Amino acid sequence: MNSLRSRLSAIRRHWLIALIALVLFALALVFGALIGFLPGMAALAVFAILVWWVVLEIIAWRARGSGSAPDSRREARNAVIAGVAVVVVGFGLMQAVPYGRDRTAPPVTGEPTWHDAATRTLMVRACYQCHSSEVEYPAYANIAPTSWAVQRHIDEARGAVNYSQFATDPGDARETIEVIRDGSMPPAYFTRFGINPDAKLTDAEKAQLIAGLEKTPGMSESGERGERGGRGGG
Ligand code: HEC
């Protein structure tokens, strides 16, 4: 409690530093939201602030122990150095985390029977960077924390549907046409700011893809019924 009070009074004395820290915190959240990794970035930002706080406590505690008189300028300098150190060291340590480095793809067991080559090409362009066993990792997947975001999206996407394993596990493939039509796939964060331009289909390409998928078994709820009906009738 005591240390909380002294920390709060330090924040009042060094409000500019506190404000900069707050802005950086907010930027981390905005970045997290933009790359589709808000919970992860929020956890990282909170963790960084906590570590910074603990480091400042230790510095203050040692200063008290050494009996040196409180010095506001030194306090400010320590806060900035500690803040930069937490970010730099933290960033370095994040690179050592194995998550996102293992790029072993699950086996290919069989794709859908695509209506034609163009349908497959469009699916590869727009969807295979997440929903396949043929993911080509982008350059930004080499640096944490974006590498974690990419890996998480791929894990989640394969969990929903992996078109390379359609033959053994169609997953949510029957929602394929629906998610393309309603624009929820590929996710907005994937094509934002001009990244992954290949995945951003024009309206004409989207229409062409949907037309092809309508003639590809298993890509929509109604298509599935039509298939079954057709087979039953024949
Ligand atoms: C950047 C990675 C990424 C790309 C590219 C992508 N998806 Fe997804 N997709 C996901 C993730 C993550 C989920 C699961 C979480 C969710 O629903 O947002 C998902 C879920 C799905 C689902 C399950 C239903 C649902 O809405 O949860 C379908 C079907 C799907 N995607 C189809 C597609 C299709 C078709 C494309 C290409 C037009 C595509 N996705 C492109 C990441 C991606």
GROMACS .gro file of C-alpha atoms and ligand atoms in nm:
model
  277
    1MET     CA    1   0.000   0.000   0.000
    2ASN     CA    2   0.280   0.228   0.099
    3SER     CA    3   0.469   0.156  -0.219
    4LEU     CA    4   0.152   0.209  -0.422
    5ARG     CA    5   0.109   0.552  -0.264
    6SER     CA    6   0.471   0.646  -0.329
    7ARG     CA    7   0.442   0.519  -0.687
    8LEU     CA    8   0.127   0.728  -0.739
    9SER     CA    9   0.302   1.033  -0.609
   10ALA     CA   10   0.591   0.955  -0.844
   11ILE     CA   11   0.341   0.943  -1.131
   12ARG     CA   12   0.217   1.290  -1.027
   13ARG     CA   13   0.572   1.422  -1.021
   14HIS     CA   14   0.663   1.261  -1.353
   15TRP     CA   15   0.332   1.293  -1.532
   16LEU     CA   16   0.498   1.341  -1.870
   17ILE     CA   17   0.674   1.006  -1.846
   18ALA     CA   18   0.352   0.845  -1.722
   19LEU     CA   19   0.166   1.000  -2.015
   20ILE     CA   20   0.420   0.868  -2.267
   21ALA     CA   21   0.392   0.522  -2.109
   22LEU     CA   22   0.013   0.543  -2.135
   23VAL     CA   23   0.032   0.645  -2.502
   24LEU     CA   24   0.270   0.356  -2.577
   25PHE     CA   25   0.034   0.122  -2.393
   26ALA     CA   26  -0.259   0.247  -2.603
   27LEU     CA   27  -0.054   0.213  -2.923
   28ALA     CA   28   0.024  -0.149  -2.834
   29LEU     CA   29  -0.349  -0.215  -2.801
   30VAL     CA   30  -0.428  -0.041  -3.131
   31PHE     CA   31  -0.153  -0.241  -3.302
   32GLY     CA   32  -0.292  -0.559  -3.146
   33ALA     CA   33  -0.640  -0.481  -3.274
   34LEU     CA   34  -0.510  -0.403  -3.624
   35ILE     CA   35  -0.320  -0.732  -3.656
   36GLY     CA   36  -0.604  -0.938  -3.505
   37PHE     CA   37  -0.412  -1.011  -3.186
   38LEU     CA   38  -0.570  -0.779  -2.929
   39PRO     CA   39  -0.577  -1.021  -2.631
   40GLY     CA   40  -0.214  -1.117  -2.688
   41MET     CA   41  -0.091  -0.758  -2.723
   42ALA     CA   42  -0.298  -0.646  -2.424
   43ALA     CA   43  -0.144  -0.919  -2.210
   44LEU     CA   44   0.206  -0.822  -2.328
   45ALA     CA   45   0.147  -0.452  -2.263
   46VAL     CA   46   0.010  -0.513  -1.914
   47PHE     CA   47   0.299  -0.744  -1.839
   48ALA     CA   48   0.553  -0.484  -1.957
   49ILE     CA   49   0.398  -0.215  -1.735
   50LEU     CA   50   0.404  -0.451  -1.435
   51VAL     CA   51   0.769  -0.542  -1.489
   52TRP     CA   52   0.856  -0.173  -1.530
   53TRP     CA   53   0.674  -0.099  -1.205
   54VAL     CA   54   0.860  -0.374  -1.018
   55VAL     CA   55   1.196  -0.252  -1.153
   56LEU     CA   56   1.116   0.103  -1.037
   57GLU     CA   57   1.018  -0.032  -0.695
   58ILE     CA   58   1.352  -0.211  -0.667
   59ILE     CA   59   1.542   0.102  -0.771
   60ALA     CA   60   1.348   0.315  -0.518
   61TRP     CA   61   1.400   0.054  -0.247
   62ARG     CA   62   1.774   0.045  -0.310
   63ALA     CA   63   1.794   0.425  -0.308
   64ARG     CA   64   1.617   0.429   0.029
   65GLY     CA   65   1.856   0.164   0.157
   66SER     CA   66   2.162   0.361   0.052
   67GLY     CA   67   2.021   0.663   0.237
   68SER     CA   68   2.071   0.899  -0.057
   69ALA     CA   69   1.835   1.196  -0.064
   70PRO     CA   70   1.538   1.167  -0.304
   71ASP     CA   71   1.638   1.323  -0.632
   72SER     CA   72   1.357   1.392  -0.877
   73ARG     CA   73   1.578   1.421  -1.183
   74ARG     CA   74   1.754   1.094  -1.115
   75GLU     CA   75   1.416   0.932  -1.051
   76ALA     CA   76   1.294   1.051  -1.390
   77ARG     CA   77   1.608   0.932  -1.565
   78ASN     CA   78   1.585   0.590  -1.397
   79ALA     CA   79   1.222   0.559  -1.500
   80VAL     CA   80   1.306   0.626  -1.865
   81ILE     CA   81   1.609   0.395  -1.868
   82ALA     CA   82   1.412   0.119  -1.695
   83GLY     CA   83   1.124   0.163  -1.939
   84VAL     CA   84   1.349   0.141  -2.243
   85ALA     CA   85   1.532  -0.158  -2.091
   86VAL     CA   86   1.207  -0.342  -2.026
   87VAL     CA   87   1.098  -0.291  -2.387
   88VAL     CA   88   1.437  -0.381  -2.541
   89VAL     CA   89   1.511  -0.681  -2.318
   90GLY     CA   90   1.149  -0.796  -2.338
   91PHE     CA   91   1.159  -0.775  -2.718
   92GLY     CA   92   1.479  -0.980  -2.722
   93LEU     CA   93   1.339  -1.245  -2.490
   94MET     CA   94   1.023  -1.272  -2.700
   95GLN     CA   95   1.235  -1.375  -3.000
   96ALA     CA   96   1.355  -1.679  -2.801
   97VAL     CA   97   1.004  -1.815  -2.748
   98PRO     CA   98   0.961  -2.127  -2.965
   99TYR     CA   99   0.592  -2.068  -3.045
  100GLY     CA  100   0.561  -1.978  -3.410
  101ARG     CA  101   0.897  -2.129  -3.507
  102ASP     CA  102   0.779  -2.484  -3.564
  103ARG     CA  103   0.641  -2.462  -3.915
  104THR     CA  104   0.571  -2.831  -3.964
  105ALA     CA  105   0.252  -2.849  -4.166
  106PRO     CA  106  -0.011  -3.117  -4.105
  107PRO     CA  107  -0.018  -3.382  -4.383
  108VAL     CA  108  -0.212  -3.324  -4.705
  109THR     CA  109  -0.490  -3.584  -4.716
  110GLY     CA  110  -0.689  -3.458  -5.013
  111GLU     CA  111  -0.840  -3.131  -5.129
  112PRO     CA  112  -1.198  -3.069  -5.233
  113THR     CA  113  -1.282  -3.159  -5.590
  114TRP     CA  114  -1.248  -2.802  -5.714
  115HIS     CA  115  -1.480  -2.717  -6.002
  116ASP     CA  116  -1.187  -2.590  -6.210
  117ALA     CA  117  -0.826  -2.472  -6.183
  118ALA     CA  118  -0.931  -2.107  -6.148
  119THR     CA  119  -1.139  -2.187  -5.839
  120ARG     CA  120  -0.840  -2.349  -5.676
  121THR     CA  121  -0.608  -2.063  -5.772
  122LEU     CA  122  -0.841  -1.808  -5.614
  123MET     CA  123  -0.879  -2.020  -5.300
  124VAL     CA  124  -0.500  -2.052  -5.274
  125ARG     CA  125  -0.457  -1.677  -5.311
  126ALA     CA  126  -0.724  -1.579  -5.058
  127CYS     CA  127  -0.736  -1.864  -4.809
  128TYR     CA  128  -0.437  -2.097  -4.823
  129GLN     CA  129  -0.209  -1.871  -4.616
  130CYS     CA  130  -0.413  -1.993  -4.317
  131HIS     CA  131  -0.646  -2.277  -4.413
  132SER     CA  132  -0.407  -2.523  -4.573
  133SER     CA  133  -0.099  -2.736  -4.523
  134GLU     CA  134   0.081  -2.518  -4.779
  135VAL     CA  135   0.120  -2.199  -4.577
  136GLU     CA  136   0.405  -1.976  -4.691
  137TYR     CA  137   0.497  -1.766  -4.393
  138PRO     CA  138   0.525  -1.392  -4.462
  139ALA     CA  139   0.840  -1.201  -4.364
  140TYR     CA  140   0.666  -1.042  -4.066
  141ALA     CA  141   0.617  -1.391  -3.923
  142ASN     CA  142   0.987  -1.398  -3.838
  143ILE     CA  143   0.956  -1.144  -3.557
  144ALA     CA  144   0.766  -1.183  -3.232
  145PRO     CA  145   0.504  -1.077  -3.140
  146THR     CA  146   0.364  -1.070  -3.495
  147SER     CA  147   0.498  -1.425  -3.545
  148TRP     CA  148   0.276  -1.534  -3.256
  149ALA     CA  149  -0.025  -1.362  -3.409
  150VAL     CA  150   0.038  -1.533  -3.745
  151GLN     CA  151   0.084  -1.875  -3.585
  152ARG     CA  152  -0.227  -1.834  -3.377
  153HIS     CA  153  -0.435  -1.739  -3.682
  154ILE     CA  154  -0.302  -2.039  -3.873
  155ASP     CA  155  -0.369  -2.277  -3.583
  156GLU     CA  156  -0.721  -2.144  -3.541
  157ALA     CA  157  -0.787  -2.143  -3.913
  158ARG     CA  158  -0.670  -2.503  -3.958
  159GLY     CA  159  -0.882  -2.595  -3.660
  160ALA     CA  160  -1.188  -2.452  -3.838
  161VAL     CA  161  -1.111  -2.595  -4.182
  162ASN     CA  162  -0.792  -2.713  -4.352
  163TYR     CA  163  -0.870  -2.748  -4.724
  164SER     CA  164  -0.563  -2.969  -4.766
  165GLN     CA  165  -0.732  -3.222  -4.536
  166PHE     CA  166  -1.083  -3.186  -4.674
  167ALA     CA  167  -1.093  -3.553  -4.774
  168THR     CA  168  -1.048  -3.673  -4.417
  169ASP     CA  169  -1.191  -3.379  -4.221
  170PRO     CA  170  -1.405  -3.119  -4.400
  171GLY     CA  171  -1.443  -2.919  -4.079
  172ASP     CA  172  -1.643  -2.600  -4.144
  173ALA     CA  173  -1.594  -2.619  -4.522
  174ARG     CA  174  -1.968  -2.599  -4.574
  175GLU     CA  175  -1.949  -2.235  -4.462
  176THR     CA  176  -1.694  -2.148  -4.732
  177ILE     CA  177  -1.928  -1.967  -4.972
  178GLU     CA  178  -2.107  -1.794  -4.687
  179VAL     CA  179  -1.792  -1.642  -4.532
  180ILE     CA  180  -1.668  -1.521  -4.870
  181ARG     CA  181  -2.006  -1.372  -4.954
  182ASP     CA  182  -2.044  -1.191  -4.621
  183GLY     CA  183  -1.684  -1.066  -4.647
  184SER     CA  184  -1.568  -1.211  -4.315
  185MET     CA  185  -1.295  -1.415  -4.489
  186PRO     CA  186  -1.017  -1.347  -4.548
  187PRO     CA  187  -1.013  -1.152  -4.219
  188ALA     CA  188  -0.974  -0.774  -4.257
  189TYR     CA  189  -0.643  -0.771  -4.067
  190PHE     CA  190  -0.489  -0.998  -4.331
  191THR     CA  191  -0.517  -0.752  -4.619
  192ARG     CA  192  -0.504  -0.424  -4.426
  193PHE     CA  193  -0.250  -0.158  -4.533
  194GLY     CA  194  -0.187  -0.339  -4.860
  195ILE     CA  195  -0.022  -0.642  -4.698
  196ASN     CA  196  -0.095  -0.973  -4.873
  197PRO     CA  197  -0.244  -0.798  -5.178
  198ASP     CA  198  -0.293  -1.136  -5.352
  199ALA     CA  199  -0.550  -1.232  -5.093
  200LYS     CA  200  -0.762  -0.926  -5.161
  201LEU     CA  201  -1.003  -1.038  -5.431
  202THR     CA  202  -1.180  -0.792  -5.658
  203ASP     CA  203  -1.560  -0.810  -5.679
  204ALA     CA  204  -1.528  -0.989  -6.012
  205GLU     CA  205  -1.284  -1.244  -5.870
  206LYS     CA  206  -1.511  -1.296  -5.571
  207ALA     CA  207  -1.808  -1.360  -5.799
  208GLN     CA  208  -1.598  -1.599  -6.009
  209LEU     CA  209  -1.479  -1.782  -5.697
  210ILE     CA  210  -1.831  -1.817  -5.557
  211ALA     CA  211  -1.956  -1.946  -5.892
  212GLY     CA  212  -1.678  -2.205  -5.893
  213LEU     CA  213  -1.741  -2.303  -5.532
  214GLU     CA  214  -2.112  -2.351  -5.601
  215LYS     CA  215  -2.007  -2.628  -5.837
  216THR     CA  216  -1.758  -2.773  -5.589
  217PRO     CA  217  -1.910  -3.035  -5.356
  218GLY     CA  218  -1.913  -2.954  -4.984
  219MET     CA  219  -1.865  -2.577  -4.998
  220SER     CA  220  -2.210  -2.469  -4.880
  221GLU     CA  221  -2.502  -2.599  -4.676
  222SER     CA  222  -2.735  -2.598  -4.975
  223GLY     CA  223  -2.470  -2.740  -5.209
  224GLU     CA  224  -2.427  -3.031  -4.973
  225ARG     CA  225  -2.801  -3.100  -4.971
  226GLY     CA  226  -2.810  -3.074  -5.350
  227GLU     CA  227  -2.530  -3.329  -5.374
  228ARG     CA  228  -2.704  -3.572  -5.145
  229GLY     CA  229  -3.036  -3.523  -5.321
  230GLY     CA  230  -2.870  -3.583  -5.654
  231ARG     CA  231  -2.704  -3.899  -5.536
  232GLY     CA  232  -3.021  -4.024  -5.368
  233GLY     CA  233  -3.222  -3.961  -5.683
  234GLY     CA  234  -2.969  -4.134  -5.907
  235HEC     C1  235  -0.521  -1.471  -4.193
  235HEC     C2  236  -0.569  -1.605  -4.184
  235HEC     C3  237  -0.695  -1.642  -4.258
  235HEC     C4  238  -0.722  -1.633  -4.392
  235HEC     C5  239  -0.632  -1.578  -4.502
  235HEC     C6  240  -0.853  -1.688  -4.410
  235HEC     N1  241  -0.904  -1.730  -4.290
  235HEC    FE1  242  -1.076  -1.830  -4.257
  235HEC     N2  243  -1.044  -1.830  -4.058
  235HEC     C7  244  -0.933  -1.780  -3.997
  235HEC     C8  245  -0.947  -1.794  -3.854
  235HEC     C9  246  -0.845  -1.749  -3.751
  235HEC    C10  247  -1.070  -1.858  -3.833
  235HEC    C11  248  -1.133  -1.900  -3.700
  235HEC    C12  249  -1.173  -1.787  -3.615
  235HEC    C13  250  -1.274  -1.699  -3.676
  235HEC     O1  251  -1.386  -1.743  -3.699
  235HEC     O2  252  -1.244  -1.581  -3.699
  235HEC    C14  253  -1.129  -1.878  -3.962
  235HEC    C15  254  -1.251  -1.940  -3.982
  235HEC    C16  255  -1.300  -1.978  -4.106
  235HEC    C17  256  -1.417  -2.059  -4.130
  235HEC    C18  257  -1.506  -2.121  -4.023
  235HEC    C19  258  -1.632  -2.041  -4.006
  235HEC    C20  259  -1.608  -1.917  -3.927
  235HEC     O3  260  -1.647  -1.809  -3.973
  235HEC     O4  261  -1.549  -1.926  -3.818
  235HEC    C21  262  -1.431  -2.072  -4.264
  235HEC    C22  263  -1.539  -2.151  -4.338
  235HEC    C23  264  -1.323  -1.998  -4.325
  235HEC     N3  265  -1.245  -1.941  -4.228
  235HEC    C24  266  -1.304  -1.986  -4.460
  235HEC    C25  267  -1.208  -1.906  -4.519
  235HEC    C26  268  -1.201  -1.882  -4.662
  235HEC    C27  269  -1.296  -1.940  -4.764
  235HEC    C28  270  -1.095  -1.799  -4.682
  235HEC    C29  271  -1.050  -1.739  -4.812
  235HEC    C30  272  -1.148  -1.667  -4.886
  235HEC    C31  273  -1.034  -1.773  -4.552
  235HEC     N4  274  -1.106  -1.838  -4.456
  235HEC    C32  275  -0.919  -1.697  -4.533
  235HEC    C33  276  -0.823  -1.726  -4.059
  235HEC    C34  277  -0.810  -1.702  -4.195
   0.00000   0.00000   0.00000
